[in-house]
Coordinates of C-alpha atoms in Angstrom, one line a residue:
M1 CA 33.9 63.6 51.1
V2 CA 37.5 63.9 50.1
T3 CA 40.5 64.0 52.4
D4 CA 44.0 64.5 51.1
S5 CA 47.2 66.5 51.4
L6 CA 47.2 70.1 50.3
Q7 CA 50.1 69.2 48.1
N8 CA 47.7 67.1 46.0
L9 CA 45.0 69.8 45.8
E10 CA 45.8 70.4 42.1
L11 CA 44.6 66.9 41.3
Y12 CA 41.1 68.1 42.0
R13 CA 41.1 70.7 39.3
G14 CA 38.1 70.2 37.1
L15 CA 35.9 68.8 39.8
H16 CA 33.9 72.1 39.7
K17 CA 34.6 75.6 38.3
N18 CA 34.4 77.1 41.8
M19 CA 36.9 74.4 43.1
D20 CA 39.3 75.6 40.4
T21 CA 38.9 79.2 41.8
V22 CA 39.8 77.8 45.2
I23 CA 42.9 76.0 44.0
D24 CA 44.1 79.1 42.2
F25 CA 43.6 81.2 45.4
L26 CA 45.3 78.7 47.7
K27 CA 48.3 78.4 45.4
K28 CA 49.1 82.1 46.0
C29 CA 47.6 82.7 49.5
D30 CA 49.3 82.4 52.8
L31 CA 46.5 81.2 55.1
T32 CA 48.4 82.1 58.2
A33 CA 48.3 85.8 57.1
L34 CA 44.5 86.0 56.6
P35 CA 42.6 87.8 59.3
D36 CA 39.9 86.1 61.3
G37 CA 36.5 86.4 59.6
K38 CA 35.3 86.3 56.1
T39 CA 37.6 86.9 53.1
V40 CA 35.8 87.1 49.8
I41 CA 37.4 85.2 46.9
D42 CA 34.7 85.3 44.3
G43 CA 31.6 87.0 45.6
E44 CA 29.2 84.6 47.3
R45 CA 30.4 81.8 45.1
V46 CA 33.7 81.3 46.9
F47 CA 34.8 82.7 50.2
V48 CA 36.9 81.6 53.2
N49 CA 36.0 81.9 56.9
V50 CA 39.1 82.0 59.2
M51 CA 38.4 81.3 62.9
E52 CA 39.7 80.2 66.2
A53 CA 37.8 77.2 67.4
D54 CA 37.7 75.4 70.7
L55 CA 37.3 71.7 70.0
R56 CA 34.5 69.5 71.3
E57 CA 34.1 65.9 72.2
A58 CA 33.0 63.9 69.1
E59 CA 30.7 61.7 71.1
G60 CA 27.3 63.3 71.4
A61 CA 28.0 66.1 69.0
E62 CA 25.7 66.6 66.0
Y63 CA 26.6 66.4 62.4
E64 CA 26.1 69.4 60.2
Y65 CA 25.2 69.5 56.5
H66 CA 24.8 72.2 53.8
K67 CA 22.8 72.4 50.6
R68 CA 24.4 75.3 48.7
Y69 CA 28.1 75.1 49.7
A70 CA 30.8 72.5 50.0
D71 CA 33.2 73.0 52.9
L72 CA 37.0 72.7 52.3
Q73 CA 38.4 72.6 55.8
I74 CA 42.0 73.3 56.6
D75 CA 43.7 73.6 60.0
I76 CA 46.1 76.5 60.0
S77 CA 47.5 75.7 63.5
G78 CA 46.6 72.8 65.7
S79 CA 44.9 69.6 64.7
E80 CA 41.3 68.3 64.9
Y81 CA 39.4 65.1 64.5
W82 CA 36.4 64.9 62.2
E83 CA 33.7 62.3 61.4
W84 CA 31.5 61.6 58.4
T85 CA 28.3 59.6 57.9
D86 CA 26.0 58.8 55.1
K87 CA 22.9 58.1 57.3
A88 CA 21.6 60.5 59.9
E89 CA 18.3 61.8 61.4
F90 CA 17.6 65.5 61.1
T91 CA 17.4 67.1 64.5
D92 CA 16.4 70.7 63.5
T93 CA 14.9 72.7 60.7
F94 CA 17.4 73.5 57.9
Q95 CA 18.4 77.2 58.1
E96 CA 18.5 78.5 54.5
A97 CA 20.1 81.8 55.5
S98 CA 23.2 80.1 57.0
D99 CA 23.0 77.1 54.7
C100 CA 23.3 74.8 57.7
G101 CA 21.3 71.9 59.2
L102 CA 22.0 69.5 62.0
A103 CA 21.5 65.8 62.3
A104 CA 22.4 62.8 64.5
G105 CA 23.8 59.5 63.4
R106 CA 26.6 57.0 63.7
S107 CA 30.0 57.6 62.3
R108 CA 31.0 55.8 59.1
C109 CA 34.6 57.1 59.1
G110 CA 36.8 59.8 60.6
G111 CA 40.2 61.3 60.4
T112 CA 42.4 64.2 61.4
L113 CA 43.2 67.6 60.0
G114 CA 46.5 69.4 60.5
D115 CA 50.0 69.0 59.1
G116 CA 49.0 70.1 55.6
S117 CA 45.9 68.0 55.1
F118 CA 42.4 69.0 54.1
A119 CA 38.8 67.6 54.1
L120 CA 36.3 68.5 51.5
F121 CA 32.7 67.9 52.5
L122 CA 30.2 68.2 49.6
P123 CA 26.6 69.5 49.9
E124 CA 24.2 67.1 51.7
E125 CA 27.1 65.2 53.3
F126 CA 26.8 64.8 57.1
H127 CA 30.1 65.9 58.7
K128 CA 31.2 66.6 62.3
P129 CA 34.3 68.8 62.3
S130 CA 36.1 70.6 65.2
C131 CA 36.4 67.6 67.5
K132 CA 39.2 67.1 70.0
N133 CA 42.2 65.2 68.7
G134 CA 44.3 63.8 71.5
S135 CA 45.8 66.7 73.5
H136 CA 44.6 69.2 70.9
T137 CA 41.7 71.3 72.2
H138 CA 41.9 74.4 70.0
V139 CA 42.7 75.2 66.4
R140 CA 42.9 78.1 64.0
K141 CA 41.2 77.0 60.9
A142 CA 40.1 78.0 57.4
V143 CA 36.8 76.9 56.0
V144 CA 36.5 77.6 52.4
K145 CA 32.9 77.8 51.2
I146 CA 32.4 76.6 47.7
E147 CA 29.1 77.1 46.0
M148 CA 28.1 74.0 44.1

């Protein structure tokens, strides 16, 4: 898991070839102008899902994890709280088609998105995005899916 300012995204060049594709895309893209839904960047290797999301309470919410893709999460408007853990119990069968599984565990760390920050959750990392952050209960966000 990596969290940082979008201003520093270039520092992560070389992490993975598909991450380099994301960095190039985000340097020239205005996320606020993207339509809701899926925008293909490089086939099924790199794409972005833009969505409106009502935020949930962190307590009691399940963690998600992926096997094929990393998630680069960026709030376009609003702000959300997220959590991460390295230990969790699987609560459902992993869904290969959607590359998503659910798990329950105790938070090891958390943070907020918004104001030009991002969180990068790598495959197999348990993460809980889209949680209420103070008075923020709704966000417009971009989740860049990066095949690893």
